[in-house]
Tab-separated table of C-alpha atoms and ligand atoms in Angstrom:
chain	number	residue	atom	x	y	z
A	1	MET	CA	2.805	7.462	-13.800
A	2	ASN	CA	-0.894	7.838	-13.273
A	3	ASP	CA	-3.393	10.488	-12.388
A	4	LEU	CA	-5.806	9.401	-9.693
A	5	LEU	CA	-9.070	11.060	-10.621
A	6	PRO	CA	-11.633	12.024	-7.980
A	7	GLU	CA	-13.915	9.050	-8.547
A	8	VAL	CA	-11.183	6.535	-7.726
A	9	VAL	CA	-9.720	8.607	-4.897
A	10	ALA	CA	-12.733	7.747	-2.732
A	11	HIS	CA	-11.467	4.132	-2.763
A	12	TRP	CA	-7.945	5.251	-1.877
A	13	GLN	CA	-9.158	7.310	1.027
A	14	ARG	CA	-11.246	4.464	2.383
A	15	THR	CA	-8.319	2.054	2.051
A	16	GLU	CA	-5.905	4.469	3.721
A	17	ALA	CA	-8.298	5.271	6.567
A	18	ILE	CA	-8.941	1.591	7.315
A	19	ALA	CA	-5.226	0.799	7.130
A	20	ARG	CA	-4.455	3.610	9.554
A	21	ASP	CA	-6.967	2.276	12.068
A	22	VAL	CA	-5.603	-1.264	11.810
A	23	LEU	CA	-1.989	-0.059	12.192
A	24	HIS	CA	-2.860	1.987	15.240
A	25	ALA	CA	-4.708	-0.977	16.735
A	26	TYR	CA	-1.291	-2.715	16.826
A	27	GLY	CA	0.634	0.215	18.270
A	28	TYR	CA	2.414	1.232	15.049
A	29	ARG	CA	3.346	4.897	14.643
A	30	GLU	CA	3.608	6.841	11.422
A	31	ILE	CA	6.924	8.140	10.099
A	32	ARG	CA	7.077	10.585	7.169
A	33	LEU	CA	10.223	10.570	5.083
A	34	PRO	CA	11.573	12.432	2.071
A	35	VAL	CA	10.845	11.151	-1.408
A	36	VAL	CA	14.442	11.830	-2.501
A	37	GLU	CA	17.533	10.257	-0.927
A	38	ARG	CA	21.188	9.957	-1.866
A	39	THR	CA	21.643	7.336	-4.571
A	40	GLU	CA	24.311	5.721	-2.389
A	41	LEU	CA	21.710	4.757	0.213
A	42	PHE	CA	19.772	2.600	-2.220
A	43	ALA	CA	22.840	1.237	-3.981
A	44	ARG	CA	24.210	0.010	-0.661
A	45	SER	CA	21.033	-1.243	0.954
A	46	ILE	CA	19.123	-2.758	-1.938
A	47	GLY	CA	22.245	-4.133	-3.589
A	48	GLN	CA	24.161	-3.347	-6.780
A	49	HIS	CA	22.977	-6.435	-8.588
A	50	THR	CA	19.258	-6.055	-8.140
A	51	ASP	CA	16.820	-5.026	-10.848
A	52	ILE	CA	15.973	-1.914	-8.890
A	53	VAL	CA	19.517	-0.574	-8.669
A	54	GLU	CA	20.668	-1.895	-12.035
A	55	LYS	CA	17.874	-0.501	-14.141
A	56	GLU	CA	14.851	0.879	-12.340
A	57	MET	CA	15.954	3.923	-10.353
A	58	TYR	CA	15.184	7.531	-11.249
A	59	THR	CA	18.567	9.055	-10.547
A	60	PHE	CA	19.773	12.598	-11.212
A	61	GLU	CA	22.347	15.138	-10.152
A	62	ASP	CA	21.149	18.195	-8.290
A	63	ARG	CA	22.637	21.665	-8.700
A	64	ASN	CA	25.484	20.821	-6.348
A	65	GLY	CA	26.394	17.732	-8.317
A	66	GLU	CA	25.030	15.351	-5.670
A	67	ARG	CA	23.631	12.093	-6.981
A	68	LEU	CA	20.057	11.695	-5.794
A	69	THR	CA	17.327	9.141	-6.431
A	70	LEU	CA	13.544	9.136	-6.190
A	71	ARG	CA	12.918	6.458	-3.599
A	72	PRO	CA	12.069	3.061	-5.137
A	73	GLU	CA	11.001	1.664	-1.736
A	74	GLY	CA	10.657	2.808	1.856
A	75	THR	CA	12.824	0.553	4.004
A	76	ALA	CA	16.196	2.173	3.274
A	77	GLY	CA	14.893	5.628	4.185
A	78	CYS	CA	13.366	4.317	7.432
A	79	VAL	CA	16.630	2.733	8.470
A	80	ARG	CA	18.618	5.844	7.568
A	81	ALA	CA	16.230	8.056	9.565
A	82	GLY	CA	16.253	5.638	12.498
A	83	ILE	CA	20.041	5.574	12.658
A	84	GLU	CA	20.408	9.360	12.274
A	85	SER	CA	17.872	10.063	15.000
A	86	GLY	CA	19.261	7.454	17.397
A	87	LEU	CA	15.911	5.677	17.611
A	88	LEU	CA	17.025	2.160	16.772
A	89	HIS	CA	19.735	1.163	19.198
A	90	ASN	CA	18.450	-0.928	22.129
A	91	GLN	CA	14.888	0.064	21.427
A	92	ILE	CA	11.817	-1.531	19.966
A	93	GLN	CA	10.150	0.511	17.243
A	94	ARG	CA	6.998	-0.180	15.276
A	95	TRP	CA	6.691	2.266	12.373
A	96	TRP	CA	4.526	2.671	9.308
A	97	TYR	CA	4.646	4.976	6.319
A	98	ALA	CA	2.646	5.566	3.165
A	99	GLY	CA	3.491	7.308	-0.053
A	100	PRO	CA	4.690	7.178	-3.632
A	101	MET	CA	7.612	5.041	-4.822
A	102	PHE	CA	9.320	5.277	-8.213
A	103	ARG	CA	10.696	2.513	-10.428
A	104	HIS	CA	11.417	2.695	-14.119
A	105	GLU	CA	9.703	-0.592	-14.979
A	106	ARG	CA	7.778	-1.609	-18.069
A	107	PRO	CA	4.312	-0.238	-17.307
A	108	GLN	CA	1.473	-2.761	-17.408
A	109	LYS	CA	-1.627	-3.517	-15.395
A	110	GLY	CA	-0.613	-3.539	-11.744
A	111	ARG	CA	2.902	-2.280	-12.495
A	112	TYR	CA	3.574	1.421	-12.749
A	113	ARG	CA	6.477	3.846	-12.584
A	114	GLN	CA	5.010	5.849	-9.756
A	115	PHE	CA	3.123	3.568	-7.405
A	116	HIS	CA	2.147	3.766	-3.766
A	117	GLN	CA	2.929	1.624	-0.799
A	118	ILE	CA	1.845	1.393	2.768
A	119	GLY	CA	4.842	-0.026	4.561
A	120	VAL	CA	5.534	-1.261	8.046
A	121	GLU	CA	8.946	-1.659	9.685
A	122	THR	CA	9.782	-2.989	13.134
A	123	PHE	CA	13.157	-2.798	14.820
A	124	GLY	CA	14.685	-4.534	17.812
A	125	VAL	CA	12.847	-7.855	17.985
A	126	PRO	CA	14.808	-10.914	16.792
A	127	GLY	CA	12.204	-13.646	17.312
A	128	PRO	CA	9.416	-14.995	15.139
A	129	ASP	CA	6.777	-13.510	17.451
A	130	ILE	CA	6.991	-10.169	15.711
A	131	ASP	CA	7.099	-11.832	12.282
A	132	VAL	CA	3.735	-13.369	13.095
A	133	GLU	CA	2.416	-10.097	14.512
A	134	LEU	CA	3.133	-8.481	11.141
A	135	ILE	CA	1.369	-11.274	9.299
A	136	LEU	CA	-1.634	-11.057	11.632
A	137	LEU	CA	-1.736	-7.302	11.120
A	138	SER	CA	-1.806	-7.738	7.353
A	139	ALA	CA	-4.507	-10.426	7.624
A	140	ARG	CA	-6.610	-8.092	9.754
A	141	LEU	CA	-6.177	-5.395	7.139
A	142	TRP	CA	-7.660	-7.612	4.384
A	143	GLN	CA	-10.500	-8.508	6.700
A	144	ALA	CA	-11.196	-4.880	7.626
A	145	LEU	CA	-11.246	-3.958	3.938
A	146	GLY	CA	-13.638	-6.811	3.172
A	147	LEU	CA	-11.128	-8.575	0.915
A	148	GLY	CA	-11.281	-12.347	0.752
A	149	GLY	CA	-9.304	-14.822	-1.312
A	150	LEU	CA	-5.756	-13.678	-0.597
A	151	ARG	CA	-3.321	-16.480	0.098
A	152	LEU	CA	-0.254	-16.377	2.267
A	153	GLU	CA	3.095	-17.850	1.252
A	154	VAL	CA	6.059	-17.992	3.594
A	155	ASN	CA	9.682	-19.002	3.289
A	156	THR	CA	13.001	-18.473	4.998
A	157	LEU	CA	16.173	-17.203	3.380
A	158	GLY	CA	18.366	-18.287	6.282
A	159	THR	CA	21.506	-16.340	7.073
A	160	PRO	CA	23.881	-14.859	4.506
A	161	ALA	CA	26.312	-17.749	5.224
A	162	ALA	CA	23.687	-20.407	4.568
A	163	ARG	CA	22.664	-18.568	1.453
A	164	ALA	CA	26.248	-18.469	0.202
A	165	ALA	CA	26.527	-22.269	0.435
A	166	TYR	CA	23.191	-22.638	-1.308
A	167	ARG	CA	24.157	-20.130	-3.943
A	168	THR	CA	27.151	-22.203	-5.054
A	169	ASN	CA	24.973	-25.268	-5.558
A	170	LEU	CA	22.214	-23.316	-7.223
A	171	VAL	CA	24.669	-21.850	-9.716
A	172	ASP	CA	26.070	-25.336	-10.496
A	173	TYR	CA	22.557	-26.568	-11.115
A	174	LEU	CA	21.564	-23.592	-13.266
A	175	ARG	CA	24.756	-23.925	-15.331
A	176	SER	CA	23.870	-27.544	-15.998
A	177	ARG	CA	20.634	-26.287	-17.610
A	178	VAL	CA	21.962	-23.061	-19.050
A	179	GLY	CA	20.411	-23.791	-22.457
A	180	GLU	CA	16.949	-23.458	-20.923
A	181	LEU	CA	17.592	-20.125	-19.209
A	182	ASP	CA	16.274	-16.898	-20.656
A	183	GLU	CA	18.552	-13.920	-21.169
A	184	ASP	CA	17.679	-12.244	-17.876
A	185	SER	CA	18.388	-15.393	-15.925
A	186	ARG	CA	21.711	-15.964	-17.649
A	187	ARG	CA	22.743	-12.473	-16.676
A	188	ARG	CA	21.651	-13.076	-13.084
A	189	LEU	CA	23.621	-16.319	-12.905
A	190	ASP	CA	26.777	-14.377	-12.116
A	191	THR	CA	25.314	-11.450	-10.236
A	192	ASN	CA	22.191	-12.482	-8.324
A	193	PRO	CA	21.340	-16.145	-8.999
A	194	LEU	CA	18.643	-16.358	-6.323
A	195	ARG	CA	16.663	-13.903	-8.396
A	196	VAL	CA	16.372	-16.553	-11.103
A	197	LEU	CA	13.905	-18.306	-8.783
A	198	ASP	CA	11.764	-15.159	-8.842
A	199	SER	CA	11.504	-15.158	-12.652
A	200	LYS	CA	7.994	-14.520	-13.924
A	201	ASN	CA	8.767	-16.167	-17.285
A	202	ARG	CA	6.454	-19.190	-17.723
A	203	GLU	CA	8.998	-21.076	-19.807
A	204	MET	CA	11.446	-20.989	-16.924
A	205	GLN	CA	9.111	-22.644	-14.421
A	206	ASP	CA	10.269	-26.245	-15.063
A	207	VAL	CA	13.879	-25.324	-14.444
A	208	ILE	CA	12.903	-23.443	-11.307
A	209	ARG	CA	10.764	-26.247	-9.915
A	210	ALA	CA	13.617	-28.744	-10.136
A	211	ALA	CA	16.205	-26.422	-8.573
A	212	PRO	CA	17.797	-27.332	-5.241
A	213	SER	CA	15.894	-25.966	-2.272
A	214	LEU	CA	17.328	-23.393	0.098
A	215	LEU	CA	15.517	-25.178	2.934
A	216	ASP	CA	18.105	-27.981	2.712
A	217	TYR	CA	20.921	-25.526	3.427
A	218	LEU	CA	19.565	-23.803	6.497
A	219	ASP	CA	21.668	-23.230	9.593
A	220	GLU	CA	20.283	-24.462	12.946
A	221	ALA	CA	19.183	-21.068	14.232
A	222	SER	CA	17.358	-20.161	11.036
A	223	ARG	CA	15.603	-23.504	11.029
A	224	ALA	CA	14.484	-22.977	14.634
A	225	HIS	CA	13.251	-19.502	13.726
A	226	PHE	CA	11.281	-20.893	10.795
A	227	ASP	CA	9.806	-23.708	12.920
A	228	GLY	CA	8.813	-21.128	15.520
A	229	LEU	CA	7.173	-18.992	12.867
A	230	GLN	CA	5.096	-21.880	11.571
A	231	GLU	CA	4.063	-22.978	15.031
A	232	LEU	CA	2.840	-19.476	15.835
A	233	LEU	CA	1.008	-19.212	12.520
A	234	ASN	CA	-0.702	-22.523	13.254
A	235	ARG	CA	-1.634	-21.400	16.735
A	236	ALA	CA	-3.077	-18.186	15.337
A	237	GLY	CA	-5.176	-20.249	12.925
A	238	LEU	CA	-3.766	-18.686	9.753
A	239	SER	CA	-3.486	-20.875	6.683
A	240	TYR	CA	-0.360	-20.570	4.608
A	241	VAL	CA	1.825	-22.449	2.164
A	242	VAL	CA	5.583	-22.857	2.497
A	243	ASN	CA	7.002	-21.891	-0.883
A	244	PRO	CA	10.730	-22.692	-0.973
A	245	ARG	CA	11.069	-20.709	-4.240
A	246	LEU	CA	9.840	-17.509	-2.633
A	247	VAL	CA	12.758	-15.100	-2.661
A	248	ARG	CA	12.785	-11.345	-2.527
A	249	GLY	CA	13.968	-8.952	-5.169
A	250	LEU	CA	16.048	-7.088	-2.632
A	251	ASP	CA	19.410	-8.280	-1.313
A	252	TYR	CA	19.065	-7.360	2.319
A	253	TYR	CA	16.594	-9.983	3.464
A	254	THR	CA	17.414	-12.703	6.016
A	255	ARG	CA	15.248	-15.514	7.371
A	256	THR	CA	11.487	-14.903	7.181
A	257	VAL	CA	9.967	-13.762	3.889
A	258	PHE	CA	6.279	-13.747	3.045
A	259	GLU	CA	3.847	-12.622	0.389
A	260	TRP	CA	0.105	-12.257	0.086
A	261	LEU	CA	-1.063	-13.246	-3.391
A	262	THR	CA	-4.234	-13.063	-5.416
A	263	ASP	CA	-5.441	-14.853	-8.549
A	264	ARG	CA	-7.482	-11.873	-9.637
A	265	LEU	CA	-4.801	-9.483	-10.935
A	266	GLY	CA	-3.182	-11.515	-13.684
A	267	ALA	CA	0.595	-11.726	-13.628
A	268	GLN	CA	1.032	-9.001	-10.976
A	269	SER	CA	-0.228	-11.273	-8.234
A	270	ALA	CA	1.614	-10.011	-5.130
A	271	VAL	CA	-0.381	-7.516	-3.114
A	272	CYS	CA	1.918	-7.453	-0.122
A	273	ALA	CA	5.485	-8.575	0.372
A	274	GLY	CA	7.720	-8.541	3.378
A	275	GLY	CA	10.569	-10.058	5.239
A	276	ARG	CA	13.238	-9.872	7.856
A	277	TYR	CA	16.420	-7.872	7.260
A	278	ASP	CA	18.580	-8.364	10.333
A	279	GLY	CA	21.770	-7.170	8.628
A	280	LEU	CA	20.625	-3.886	7.122
A	281	VAL	CA	20.908	-1.484	10.063
A	282	GLU	CA	24.530	-2.469	10.606
A	283	LEU	CA	25.240	-2.328	6.877
A	284	LEU	CA	24.064	1.279	6.859
A	285	GLY	CA	26.251	2.251	9.788
A	286	GLY	CA	24.099	1.515	12.850
A	287	LYS	CA	24.540	-1.003	15.661
A	288	PRO	CA	23.373	-4.533	14.761
A	289	THR	CA	19.575	-4.445	15.047
A	290	PRO	CA	17.090	-7.127	14.039
A	291	ALA	CA	14.278	-5.830	11.841
A	292	ILE	CA	11.349	-6.977	9.758
A	293	GLY	CA	8.835	-5.178	7.554
A	294	PHE	CA	6.398	-5.446	4.718
A	295	ALA	CA	4.934	-3.226	2.024
A	296	VAL	CA	1.479	-3.306	0.478
A	297	GLY	CA	1.073	-2.201	-3.140
A	298	LEU	CA	-1.838	0.207	-2.996
A	299	GLU	CA	-2.660	0.228	-6.721
A	300	ARG	CA	-3.088	-3.544	-6.673
A	301	LEU	CA	-5.081	-3.432	-3.459
A	302	VAL	CA	-7.435	-0.714	-4.710
A	303	GLU	CA	-7.886	-2.552	-8.009
A	304	LEU	CA	-9.013	-5.615	-6.059
A	305	LEU	CA	-11.395	-3.521	-3.998
A	306	VAL	CA	-12.898	-1.909	-7.090
A	307	GLN	CA	-13.333	-5.387	-8.621
A	308	THR	CA	-15.191	-6.593	-5.549
A	309	ALA	CA	-17.345	-3.457	-5.780
A	310	ALA	CA	-16.576	-2.497	-2.209
A	311	ARG	CA	-18.407	0.657	-1.216
A	312	ALA	CA	-16.080	3.609	-0.933
A	313	THR	CA	-16.749	6.359	1.549
A	314	ASP	CA	-18.968	8.873	-0.096
A	315	ASN	CA	-17.493	12.348	0.087
A	316	ALA	CA	-20.273	13.929	-1.976
A	317	PRO	CA	-21.998	16.931	-0.441
A	318	GLN	CA	-25.144	16.251	1.546
A	319	VAL	CA	-26.742	19.586	0.775
A	320	TYR	CA	-26.622	21.832	-2.286
A	321	VAL	CA	-27.542	25.469	-1.729
A	322	VAL	CA	-29.504	27.010	-4.626
A	323	PRO	CA	-29.575	30.828	-4.462
A	324	GLN	CA	-32.208	31.173	-7.230
A	325	ALA	CA	-32.402	34.955	-7.724
A	326	GLN	CA	-31.152	35.880	-4.253
A	327	ALA	CA	-27.832	37.616	-3.652
A	328	PRO	CA	-24.805	35.257	-3.591
A	329	ALA	CA	-23.922	36.514	-0.100
A	330	ALA	CA	-27.157	35.080	1.318
A	331	ALA	CA	-26.341	31.657	-0.144
A	332	LEU	CA	-22.777	31.695	1.172
A	333	VAL	CA	-23.948	32.684	4.650
A	334	LEU	CA	-26.571	29.915	4.703
A	335	ALA	CA	-23.975	27.375	3.523
A	336	GLU	CA	-21.690	28.405	6.391
A	337	ALA	CA	-24.519	27.977	8.894
A	338	LEU	CA	-25.161	24.465	7.560
A	339	ARG	CA	-21.460	23.594	7.803
A	340	ASP	CA	-21.502	24.857	11.387
A	341	ARG	CA	-23.939	21.974	12.009
A	342	GLY	CA	-21.415	19.527	10.607
A	343	LEU	CA	-23.002	19.059	7.179
A	344	ARG	CA	-21.113	18.714	3.894
A	345	VAL	CA	-22.401	21.539	1.737
A	346	GLU	CA	-21.808	22.673	-1.819
A	347	CYS	CA	-22.938	26.214	-2.489
A	348	HIS	CA	-23.956	27.088	-6.028
A	349	CYS	CA	-21.648	29.691	-7.515
A	350	GLY	CA	-21.781	31.402	-10.870
A	351	GLY	CA	-25.476	32.299	-11.189
A	352	GLY	CA	-27.589	30.901	-14.049
A	353	SER	CA	-31.221	29.956	-14.470
A	354	LEU	CA	-33.101	28.057	-11.782
A	355	LYS	CA	-33.200	25.066	-14.099
A	356	SER	CA	-29.427	24.973	-14.496
A	357	GLN	CA	-28.936	25.513	-10.757
A	358	LEU	CA	-31.166	22.511	-9.984
A	359	LYS	CA	-29.397	20.419	-12.561
A	360	ARG	CA	-26.073	21.144	-10.871
A	361	ALA	CA	-27.654	20.289	-7.513
A	362	ASP	CA	-28.689	16.922	-8.875
A	363	ASN	CA	-25.279	16.180	-10.409
A	364	SER	CA	-23.500	17.052	-7.186
A	365	GLY	CA	-24.729	13.849	-5.567
A	366	ALA	CA	-26.284	15.809	-2.686
A	367	ARG	CA	-29.361	14.412	-1.032
A	368	TYR	CA	-31.007	17.804	-0.466
A	369	ALA	CA	-31.280	21.083	-2.310
A	370	VAL	CA	-32.036	24.181	-0.280
A	371	LEU	CA	-33.606	26.932	-2.413
A	372	LEU	CA	-33.496	30.504	-1.183
A	373	GLU	CA	-37.066	31.789	-1.682
A	374	ASP	CA	-36.621	35.276	-0.258
A	375	ALA	CA	-34.589	36.962	2.493
A	376	ASP	CA	-35.862	34.686	5.254
A	377	ARG	CA	-37.588	31.654	3.721
A	378	VAL	CA	-36.174	28.556	2.080
A	379	ALA	CA	-37.598	25.518	0.321
A	380	VAL	CA	-35.957	22.153	1.080
A	381	LYS	CA	-36.163	19.556	-1.648
A	382	ASP	CA	-35.239	15.895	-1.201
A	383	LEU	CA	-33.478	15.189	-4.493
A	384	ARG	CA	-33.653	11.414	-4.099
A	385	ALA	CA	-37.326	11.086	-3.113
A	386	ASN	CA	-40.324	11.824	-5.210
A	387	GLU	CA	-42.045	14.238	-2.879
A	388	GLY	CA	-42.804	17.947	-2.985
A	389	GLN	CA	-40.610	20.497	-1.354
A	390	ARG	CA	-41.065	21.812	2.148
A	391	THR	CA	-40.960	25.522	2.875
A	392	MET	CA	-39.645	26.821	6.183
A	393	ALA	CA	-38.007	29.778	7.887
A	394	LEU	CA	-34.373	30.142	6.840
A	395	ALA	CA	-33.419	30.050	10.524
A	396	ASP	CA	-34.911	26.535	10.867
A	397	ALA	CA	-33.252	24.977	7.816
A	398	ALA	CA	-29.977	23.936	9.436
A	399	GLU	CA	-31.616	22.064	12.278
A	400	TYR	CA	-34.176	20.419	10.012
A	401	LEU	CA	-31.508	19.152	7.579
A	402	ALA	CA	-29.171	17.975	10.309
A	403	LYS	CA	-32.016	15.930	11.819
A	404	GLN	CA	-33.130	14.482	8.485
A	405	LEU	CA	-29.618	13.417	7.553
A	406	ALA	CA	-28.924	11.929	10.991
A	407	LYS	CA	-32.126	9.899	10.695
A	408	GLN	CA	-31.045	8.585	7.312
A	409	LEU	CA	-27.556	7.717	8.480
A	410	ALA	CA	-29.033	5.710	11.343
A	411	ASN	CA	-31.297	3.779	8.986
A	412	PRO	CA	-29.468	1.783	6.325
A	413	ALA	CA	-32.655	1.440	4.299
A	414	TYR	CA	-32.535	5.178	3.674
A	415	ARG	CA	-29.037	5.262	2.207
B	501	ATP	P1	7.269	-7.744	-8.096
B	501	ATP	O1	7.839	-9.098	-7.899
B	501	ATP	O2	5.775	-7.732	-8.403
B	501	ATP	O3	8.077	-6.877	-9.021
B	501	ATP	P2	8.714	-6.612	-5.930
B	501	ATP	O4	9.344	-7.777	-5.328
B	501	ATP	O5	9.487	-5.726	-6.815
B	501	ATP	O6	7.364	-7.051	-6.673
B	501	ATP	P3	8.466	-5.137	-3.461
B	501	ATP	O7	9.614	-4.268	-3.733
B	501	ATP	O8	8.557	-6.154	-2.416
B	501	ATP	O9	7.937	-5.768	-4.813
B	501	ATP	O10	7.179	-4.211	-3.186
B	501	ATP	C1	6.069	-4.632	-2.386
B	501	ATP	C2	4.770	-4.518	-3.137
B	501	ATP	O11	4.696	-3.288	-3.836
B	501	ATP	C3	4.591	-5.564	-4.215
B	501	ATP	O12	4.111	-6.748	-3.692
B	501	ATP	C4	3.555	-4.904	-5.102
B	501	ATP	O13	2.250	-5.065	-4.565
B	501	ATP	C5	3.934	-3.455	-5.030
B	501	ATP	N1	4.729	-3.048	-6.191
B	501	ATP	C6	6.050	-3.247	-6.431
B	501	ATP	N2	6.438	-2.702	-7.598
B	501	ATP	C7	5.313	-2.124	-8.113
B	501	ATP	C8	5.048	-1.378	-9.318
B	501	ATP	N3	6.008	-1.098	-10.194
B	501	ATP	N4	3.773	-0.948	-9.519
B	501	ATP	C9	2.794	-1.207	-8.637
B	501	ATP	N5	2.984	-1.894	-7.497
B	501	ATP	C10	4.223	-2.349	-7.233
B	502	MG	MG1	9.759	-5.633	-8.887
C-alpha cells in the first residue's frame, strides 16, 4: 500500500478532473459507496473460485462477529446499492465511482495491495450500443489525457450455457496437456478452467494458443451481439483486435469483454478492463437487469502519464507574502485580500531573517513575492524574471498582481 506524496498527487488530480469531465460529457453520474461490505457479497458475486475470493481479500470480523471485507472491486457494491435503493428495475442508469480497492496480491510495479480505480457501470440496456458507448467513452478519456498508444482488445464470453459447453471441451484439452501446465493452472482445471487462458506465465503461452476457442461455441444471440458490437466499433472508426483468449478474472461476466493495453508498463499491461454482466443483478437478489461496466487502474494510468511527461496542473501558490519585519497580522490580512481576488497565496509564517523568508518564497514555486515594506507600502518581486522589484501602495498590490497573473495565463510564452 503506497503513500501518494504531494508531487505525484498533482498528476492524480489532473487525471481525476479530466475523467470527471469526460464522464459528465456522456451523462454518467457519480455514486459513492462504502469501502467495506459483507464478505458474502463478494463471495457470491465475484465467485468462490476466483483468485480474488480464494486468496486476495482483506477479510475480518467486526465487534459483532460479522464477516466484512475491504472491497476488492466496485461492481458488487454498485449492484447491491442499486438493488437496495430500487434504482435498477426498469430503469436505465449510468453511474461512475472512484476510490481505493484492496487485494492481497504480490506487490510489484503496477500491482499493489491498495490501488485505485475509476469505474463505470450501466444498467438496463441489453444491446451492443451501450457496450460501444462505454468503449468510446474510454477512448475519449485517453485522448483527453493526451495518452496515445493504447490498444483495444475485445472478445465475447457468450452466455453461461455456451460457456459450460466450452468449458467441458477446454478441460478435456487441458488434461491432454496437463504435463505442460503450471501449478496454478492445474489447480484451476477443476475450479475455474477459463482462468487458465488468462495466465501471465510465459511458458504457458503455447498451450494457451492452441486451446479451443470459445468463439466456436457461441449461441446465436451472443454471436449476433458480438457482430453488432464489431459493426458499431467499425462505424465509430475505432481500431481493435478480437482476442479469443481474453477472459476476465471475475465469474460474473457474460458476452462483451474488453481491455485497453499498453506496451509501456511491462507485465502489468492492462490499463482498463470491462465487460457485460447480465446475470449479476438477479444473482444478488434483484430483477433480471442487463449491465455492463469497466474499471480503469489509476496507478497504471498515472504511471503512463508521468512517463509521457504530461504536464500536471500546477497547484503551487502564485504569490508568496513576505512580512520582513512587519507584524504577522499585516501579512495575514494582505494574504486574505489577495485571495479575495482569486489568487493562490502562501503567507510566510514563523518569522526569520529576510534572506530565509525570500528563500522560502523561491522554494514555494510562487511567481511573485510581495514584501511588506512598512504599514502601507509593499514591494512586488517577480521571482522568475531578472528584473528589479516594484514598490507600490499596499492597497494597489492585489489589483496589480491579479492583472499580471491574468496576462501571463493568457500568454503561453509567459508560463
Ligand atoms: P490483472 O489481470 O492485471 O490482475 P484484473 O483482471 O485483476 O487485472 P480487474 O479486476 O478487471 O483487473 O481491474 C481493472 C483494472 O484495475 C486492471 O486493468 C488494472 O488496471 C487495475 N488493477 C487491478 N488489480 C490491480 C492491482 N493489484 N494494482 C494496481 N492496479 C490494479
Ligand atoms: Mg488480478
